[in-house]
Coordinates of C-alpha atoms and ligand atoms in Angstrom, one line a residue:
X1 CA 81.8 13.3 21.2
X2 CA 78.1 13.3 19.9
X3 CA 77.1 11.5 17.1
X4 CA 73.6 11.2 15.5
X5 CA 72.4 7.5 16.8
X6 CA 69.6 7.4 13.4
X7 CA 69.8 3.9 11.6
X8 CA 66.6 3.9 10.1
X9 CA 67.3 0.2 9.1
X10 CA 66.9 -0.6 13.6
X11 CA 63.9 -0.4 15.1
X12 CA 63.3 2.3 18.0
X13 CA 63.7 0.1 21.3
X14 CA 63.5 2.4 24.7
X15 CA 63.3 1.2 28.1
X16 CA 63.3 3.4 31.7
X17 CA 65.0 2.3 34.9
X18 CA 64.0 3.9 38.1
X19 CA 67.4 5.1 40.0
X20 CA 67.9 2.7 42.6
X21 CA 71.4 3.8 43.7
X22 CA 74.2 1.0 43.0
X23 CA 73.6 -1.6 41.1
X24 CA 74.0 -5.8 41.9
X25 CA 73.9 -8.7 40.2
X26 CA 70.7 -9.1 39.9
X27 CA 70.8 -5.8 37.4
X28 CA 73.4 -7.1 36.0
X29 CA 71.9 -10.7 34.9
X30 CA 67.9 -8.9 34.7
X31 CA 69.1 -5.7 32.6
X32 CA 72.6 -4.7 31.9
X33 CA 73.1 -7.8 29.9
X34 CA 70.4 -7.2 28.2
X35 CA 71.1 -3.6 27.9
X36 CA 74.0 -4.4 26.2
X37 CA 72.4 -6.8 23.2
X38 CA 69.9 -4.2 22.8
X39 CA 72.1 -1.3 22.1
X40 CA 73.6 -3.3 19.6
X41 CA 70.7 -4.6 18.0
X42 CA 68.6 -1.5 17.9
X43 CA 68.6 2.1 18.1
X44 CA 68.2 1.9 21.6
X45 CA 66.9 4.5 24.6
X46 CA 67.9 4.1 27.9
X47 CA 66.9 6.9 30.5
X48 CA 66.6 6.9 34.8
X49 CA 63.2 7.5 35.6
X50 CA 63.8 10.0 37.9
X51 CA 60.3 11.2 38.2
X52 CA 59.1 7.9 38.2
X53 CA 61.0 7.3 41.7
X54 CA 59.3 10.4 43.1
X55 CA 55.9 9.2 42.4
X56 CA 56.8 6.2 45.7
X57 CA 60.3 8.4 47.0
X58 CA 58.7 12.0 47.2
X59 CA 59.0 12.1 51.4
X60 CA 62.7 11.9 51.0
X61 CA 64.7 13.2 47.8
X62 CA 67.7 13.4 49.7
X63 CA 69.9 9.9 47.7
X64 CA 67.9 10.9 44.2
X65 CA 70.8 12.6 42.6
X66 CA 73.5 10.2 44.3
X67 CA 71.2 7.4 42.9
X68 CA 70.7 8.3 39.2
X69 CA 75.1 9.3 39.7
X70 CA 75.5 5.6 40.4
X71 CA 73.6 4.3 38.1
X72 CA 75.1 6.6 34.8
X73 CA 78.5 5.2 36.1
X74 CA 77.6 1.7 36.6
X75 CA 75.9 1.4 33.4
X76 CA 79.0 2.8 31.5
X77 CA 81.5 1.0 33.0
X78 CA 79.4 -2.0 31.9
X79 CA 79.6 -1.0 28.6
X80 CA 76.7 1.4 27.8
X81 CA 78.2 3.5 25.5
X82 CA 76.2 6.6 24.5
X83 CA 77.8 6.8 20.9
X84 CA 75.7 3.9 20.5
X85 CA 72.7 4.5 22.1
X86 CA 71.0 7.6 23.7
X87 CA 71.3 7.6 27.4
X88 CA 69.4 10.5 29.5
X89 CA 67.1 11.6 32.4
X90 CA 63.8 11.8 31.9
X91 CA 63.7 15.2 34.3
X92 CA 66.2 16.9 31.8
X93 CA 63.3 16.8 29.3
X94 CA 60.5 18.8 30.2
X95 CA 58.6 17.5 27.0
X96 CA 57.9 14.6 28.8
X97 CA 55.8 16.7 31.8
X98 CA 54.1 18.2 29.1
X99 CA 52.8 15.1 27.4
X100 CA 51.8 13.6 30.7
X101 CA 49.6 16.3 31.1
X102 CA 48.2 15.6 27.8
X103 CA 47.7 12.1 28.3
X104 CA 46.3 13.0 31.3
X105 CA 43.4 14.3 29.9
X106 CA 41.8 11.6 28.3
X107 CA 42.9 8.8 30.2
X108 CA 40.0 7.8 32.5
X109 CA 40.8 6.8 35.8
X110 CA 39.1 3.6 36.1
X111 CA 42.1 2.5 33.7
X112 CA 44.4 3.6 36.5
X113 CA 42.6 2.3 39.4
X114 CA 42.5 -1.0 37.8
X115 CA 45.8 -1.3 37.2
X116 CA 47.1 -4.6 38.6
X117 CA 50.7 -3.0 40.0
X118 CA 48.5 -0.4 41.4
X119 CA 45.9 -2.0 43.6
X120 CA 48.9 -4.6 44.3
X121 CA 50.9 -1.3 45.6
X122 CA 48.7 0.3 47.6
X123 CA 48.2 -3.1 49.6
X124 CA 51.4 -4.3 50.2
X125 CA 53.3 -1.2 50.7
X126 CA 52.8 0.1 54.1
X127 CA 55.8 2.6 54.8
X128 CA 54.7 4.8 52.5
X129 CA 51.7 6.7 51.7
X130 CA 50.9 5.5 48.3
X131 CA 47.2 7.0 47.5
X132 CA 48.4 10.3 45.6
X133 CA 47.5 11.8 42.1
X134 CA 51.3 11.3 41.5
X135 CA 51.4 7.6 42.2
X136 CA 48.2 6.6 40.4
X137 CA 49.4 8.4 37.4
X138 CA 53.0 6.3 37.2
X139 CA 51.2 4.2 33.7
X140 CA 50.7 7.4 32.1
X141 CA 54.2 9.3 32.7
X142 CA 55.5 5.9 31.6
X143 CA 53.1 6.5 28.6
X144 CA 54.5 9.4 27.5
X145 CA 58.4 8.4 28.2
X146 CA 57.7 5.9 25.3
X147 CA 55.6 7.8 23.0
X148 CA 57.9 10.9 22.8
X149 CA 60.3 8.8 21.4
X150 CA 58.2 7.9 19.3
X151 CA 59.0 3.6 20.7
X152 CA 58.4 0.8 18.6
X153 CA 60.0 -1.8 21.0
X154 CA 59.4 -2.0 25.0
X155 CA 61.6 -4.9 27.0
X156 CA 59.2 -5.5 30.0
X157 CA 59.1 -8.0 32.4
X158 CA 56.0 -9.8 33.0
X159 CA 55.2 -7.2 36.3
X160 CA 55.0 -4.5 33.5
X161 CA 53.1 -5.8 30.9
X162 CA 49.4 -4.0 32.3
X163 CA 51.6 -0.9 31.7
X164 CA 52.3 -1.3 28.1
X165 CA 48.5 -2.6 27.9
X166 CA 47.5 0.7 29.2
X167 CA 49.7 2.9 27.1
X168 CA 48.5 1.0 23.8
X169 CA 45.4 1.9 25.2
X170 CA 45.7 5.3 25.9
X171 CA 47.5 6.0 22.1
X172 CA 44.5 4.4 21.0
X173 CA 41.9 6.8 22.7
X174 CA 44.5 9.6 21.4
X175 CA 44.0 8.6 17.8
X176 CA 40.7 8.0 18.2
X177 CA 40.4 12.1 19.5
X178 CA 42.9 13.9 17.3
X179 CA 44.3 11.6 15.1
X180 CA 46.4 9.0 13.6
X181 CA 50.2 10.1 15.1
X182 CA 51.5 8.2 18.1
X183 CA 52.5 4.8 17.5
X184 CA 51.7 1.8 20.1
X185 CA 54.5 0.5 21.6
X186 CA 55.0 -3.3 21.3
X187 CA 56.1 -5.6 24.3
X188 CA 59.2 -7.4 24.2
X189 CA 58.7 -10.0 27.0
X190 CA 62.3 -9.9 28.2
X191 CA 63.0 -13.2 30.2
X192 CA 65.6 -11.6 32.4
X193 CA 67.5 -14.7 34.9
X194 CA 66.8 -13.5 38.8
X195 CA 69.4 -14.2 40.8
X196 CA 68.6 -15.4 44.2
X197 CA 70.3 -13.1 46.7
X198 CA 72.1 -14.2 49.9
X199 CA 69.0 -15.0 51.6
X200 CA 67.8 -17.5 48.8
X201 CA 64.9 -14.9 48.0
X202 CA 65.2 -12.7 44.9
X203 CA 68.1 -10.7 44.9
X204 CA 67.3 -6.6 45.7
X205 CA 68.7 -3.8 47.9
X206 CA 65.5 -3.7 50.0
X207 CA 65.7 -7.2 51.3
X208 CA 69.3 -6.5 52.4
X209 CA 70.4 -9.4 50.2
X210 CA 72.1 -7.7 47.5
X211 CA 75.8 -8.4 46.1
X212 CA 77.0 -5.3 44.9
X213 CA 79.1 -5.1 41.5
X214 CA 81.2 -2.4 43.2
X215 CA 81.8 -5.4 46.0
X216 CA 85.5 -6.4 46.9
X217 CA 86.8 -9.9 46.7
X218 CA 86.4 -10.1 50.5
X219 CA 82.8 -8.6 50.6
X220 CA 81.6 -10.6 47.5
X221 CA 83.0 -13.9 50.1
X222 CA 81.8 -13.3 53.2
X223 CA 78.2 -12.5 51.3
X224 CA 78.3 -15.7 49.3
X225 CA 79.6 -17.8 52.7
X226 CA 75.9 -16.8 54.5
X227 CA 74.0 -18.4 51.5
X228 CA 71.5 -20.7 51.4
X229 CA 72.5 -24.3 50.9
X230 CA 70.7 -27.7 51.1
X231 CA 69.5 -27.6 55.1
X232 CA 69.9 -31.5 55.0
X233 CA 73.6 -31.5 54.1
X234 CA 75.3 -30.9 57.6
X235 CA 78.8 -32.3 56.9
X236 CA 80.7 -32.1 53.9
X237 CA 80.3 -35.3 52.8
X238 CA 76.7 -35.4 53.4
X239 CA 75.2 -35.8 49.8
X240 CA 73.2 -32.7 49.0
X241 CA 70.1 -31.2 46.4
X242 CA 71.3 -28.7 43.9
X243 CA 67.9 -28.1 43.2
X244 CA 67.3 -26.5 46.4
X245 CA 70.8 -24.8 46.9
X246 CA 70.8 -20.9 46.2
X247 CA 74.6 -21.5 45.8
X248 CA 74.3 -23.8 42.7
X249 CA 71.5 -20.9 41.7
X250 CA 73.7 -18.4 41.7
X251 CA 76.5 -20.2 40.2
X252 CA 74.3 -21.3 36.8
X253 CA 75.1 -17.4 36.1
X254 CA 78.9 -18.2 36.4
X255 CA 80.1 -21.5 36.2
X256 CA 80.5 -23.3 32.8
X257 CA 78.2 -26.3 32.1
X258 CA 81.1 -28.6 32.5
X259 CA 81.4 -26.9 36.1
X260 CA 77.9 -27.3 36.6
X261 CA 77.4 -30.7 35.8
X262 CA 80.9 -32.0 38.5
X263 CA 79.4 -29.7 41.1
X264 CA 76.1 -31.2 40.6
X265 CA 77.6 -34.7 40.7
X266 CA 80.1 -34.1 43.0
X267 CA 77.4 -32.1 45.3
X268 CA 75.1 -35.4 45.0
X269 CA 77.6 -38.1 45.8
X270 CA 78.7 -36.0 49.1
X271 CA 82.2 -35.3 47.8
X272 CA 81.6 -31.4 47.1
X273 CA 81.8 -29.8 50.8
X274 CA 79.4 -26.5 50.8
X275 CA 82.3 -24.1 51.7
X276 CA 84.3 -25.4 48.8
X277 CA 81.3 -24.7 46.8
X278 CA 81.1 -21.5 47.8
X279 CA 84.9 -20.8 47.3
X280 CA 84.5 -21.2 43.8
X281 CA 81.4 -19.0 43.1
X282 CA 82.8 -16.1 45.3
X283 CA 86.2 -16.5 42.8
X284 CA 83.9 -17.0 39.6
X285 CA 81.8 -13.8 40.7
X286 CA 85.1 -11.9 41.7
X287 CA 87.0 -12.4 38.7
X288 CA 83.8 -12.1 36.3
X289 CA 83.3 -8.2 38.2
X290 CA 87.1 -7.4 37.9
X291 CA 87.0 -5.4 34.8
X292 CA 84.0 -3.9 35.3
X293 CA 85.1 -2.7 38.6
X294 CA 88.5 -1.4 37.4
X295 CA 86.4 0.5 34.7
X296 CA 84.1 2.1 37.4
X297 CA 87.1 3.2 39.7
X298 CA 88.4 5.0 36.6
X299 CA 84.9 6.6 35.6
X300 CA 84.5 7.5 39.0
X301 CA 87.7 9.6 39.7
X302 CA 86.7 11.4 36.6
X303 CA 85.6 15.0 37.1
X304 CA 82.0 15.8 35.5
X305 CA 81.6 13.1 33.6
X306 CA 78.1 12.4 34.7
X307 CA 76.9 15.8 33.7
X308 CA 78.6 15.5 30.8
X309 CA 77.1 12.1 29.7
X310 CA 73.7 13.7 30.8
X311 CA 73.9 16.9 28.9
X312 CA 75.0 15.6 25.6
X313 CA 72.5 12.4 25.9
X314 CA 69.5 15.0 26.7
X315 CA 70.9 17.0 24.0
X316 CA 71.0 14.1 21.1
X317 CA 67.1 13.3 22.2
X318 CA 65.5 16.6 22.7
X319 CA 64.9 17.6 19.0
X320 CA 62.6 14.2 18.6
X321 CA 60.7 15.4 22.4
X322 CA 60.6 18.8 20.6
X323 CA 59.1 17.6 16.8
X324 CA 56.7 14.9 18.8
X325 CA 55.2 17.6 21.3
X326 CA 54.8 20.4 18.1
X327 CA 52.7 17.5 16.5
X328 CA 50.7 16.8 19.7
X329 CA 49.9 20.4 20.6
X330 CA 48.8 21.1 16.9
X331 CA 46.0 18.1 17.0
X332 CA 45.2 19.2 20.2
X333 CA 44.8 22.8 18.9
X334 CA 46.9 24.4 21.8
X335 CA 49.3 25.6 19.5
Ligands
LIG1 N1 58.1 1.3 35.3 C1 59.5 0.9 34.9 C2 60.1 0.1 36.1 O1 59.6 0.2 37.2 C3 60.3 2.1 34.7 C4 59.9 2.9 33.5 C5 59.5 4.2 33.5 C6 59.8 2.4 32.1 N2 59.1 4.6 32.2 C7 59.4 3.5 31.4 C8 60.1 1.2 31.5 C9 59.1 3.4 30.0 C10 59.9 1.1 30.1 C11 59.4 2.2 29.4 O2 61.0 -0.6 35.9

């Protein structure tokens, strides 16, 4: 069914996720939750950044349609639900392209090769070749994903905070050109919780680390048993640190604080064994995923429903990329 998501009352919130394949709890703590207060607060736009993943993925395409699959499913089995928000894929709007383009234009490049994610990029990434016209262009698609929608809200984490800079910058030189019409997108510093992943680093698929939400019972143990506990506590009854236990992290995301506070006595005073520890959070995660996961399985057996969710999401959104790019083109004088 599509419905017209316009409460002029809500203010215009939109946010872009690159398609990463599956998601873990780390999405699930850093944006689904969040994800899901926002579509309820706000007239909310969500879309995979399909193009985005190209400008780092472009040697090899061959999971980007699996990924941005995965990710549609996860987020509606967690309750993203497009009658009340506008899901869709930035590719299926060609709108987008065109106001890149556009942006491009005026947007000098010392803004791009200033950019802090940038110059941090091209150092640290070595398995990838990262110096193309593509890549040092990424602040500007993500420019013109916001202001076709015409965004008053952005949820950013603190890593993405020179890109909102830059696209407040760039509306401003656009204004300053042709005219008072875009409007600068505001930050919402979203203080997402990172979950450590079984290594005790920050939880993500590239560090091998990950707990899956599509994880079984079993998987979801075995991962939580090779987790990082106090190194001094050796025996069970050794008294341990909760402060230094990636267990205990993990568990502030599931356990109640009355749960909290016995483990972290009963952790202290050497009468909480690890393993027991860990028997409970892999139960608290398990049970906490189950109704997600029975949703998924259902989603996932049924036929199209990807496309589907696609098609009618592009379709609710493409009349605003439509009016937005008509204005552009006219203060621009190309049409
Ligand atoms: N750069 C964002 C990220 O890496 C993804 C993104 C693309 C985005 N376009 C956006 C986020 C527009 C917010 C708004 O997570």
């Amino acid at each position: 069914m599509v419905t017209e998501v316009k409460d002029t009352s809500k203010k215009r919130m939109l946010t872009g996720y690159r398609p990463t394949g599956r998601l873990h709890l780390g999405h699930w703590h850093g944006n689904l939750l969040n994800m899901l207060k926002y579509q309820a607060e706000y007239e909310s736009y969500f879309f995979i950044a399909d193009w985005h993943a190209l400008t780092s993925d472009y040697a090899d395409t061959s999971q980007l349609l699996a990924n941005v699959e995965e990710m549609i499913l996860d987020w509606l089995a967690a309750g993203i639900d497009p009658d009340k928000c506008n899901i869709y894929r930035q590719s299926d709007l060609p709108e987008v392209a065109e106001l890149h383009l556009y942006l491009s234009m005026i947007t000098p490049l010392g803004w791009l090769q200033r950019n802090p994610t940038y110059k941090e990029q091209q150092e640290q990434v070595t398995t990838k070749d990262l110096s193309t016209y593509g890549f040092l262009g990424y602040p500007v698609l993500q420019c013109a994903d916001i202001v076709i929608m015409g965004a008053d809200v952005v949820p950013v984490g603190e890593d993405q905070l020179p890109h909102l800079e830059l696209a407040r910058e760039i509306v401003r030189r656009f204004t300053h050109f042709y005219g008072d019409y875009l409007i600068e997108p505001q930050a919402l510093v979203s203080h997402a919780k990172k979950v450590p992943g079984t290594d005790g680093r920050k939880m993500s698929k590239s560090y091998d680390n990950a707990i899956f939400l599509t994880d079984e019972k079993d998987d979801v143990a075995k991962k939580v048993r090779q987790m990082i506990t106090d190194p001094a506590k050796i025996r069970k009854d050794d008294p341990g640190d909760p402060d230094i236990c990636s267990v205990f992290e993990l568990d502030k995301a599931y356990a109640s604080a009355e749960e909290l506070a016995k483990i972290d006595k009963e952790c202290r005073a050497g009468t909480l064994g690890c393993v027991e520890h860990k028997l409970g959070l892999a139960e608290r995660t398990s049970a906490s995923l189950a109704d997600f996961q029975t949703r998924r399985a259902e989603l996932g057996g049924v036929a199209g429903l990807v496309d589907q969710t696609l098609a009618e999401g592009a379709a609710k959104v493409r009349p605003i990329a439509e009016e937005a790019m008509h204005t552009v083109r006219k203060l621009m004088k190309v049409e």
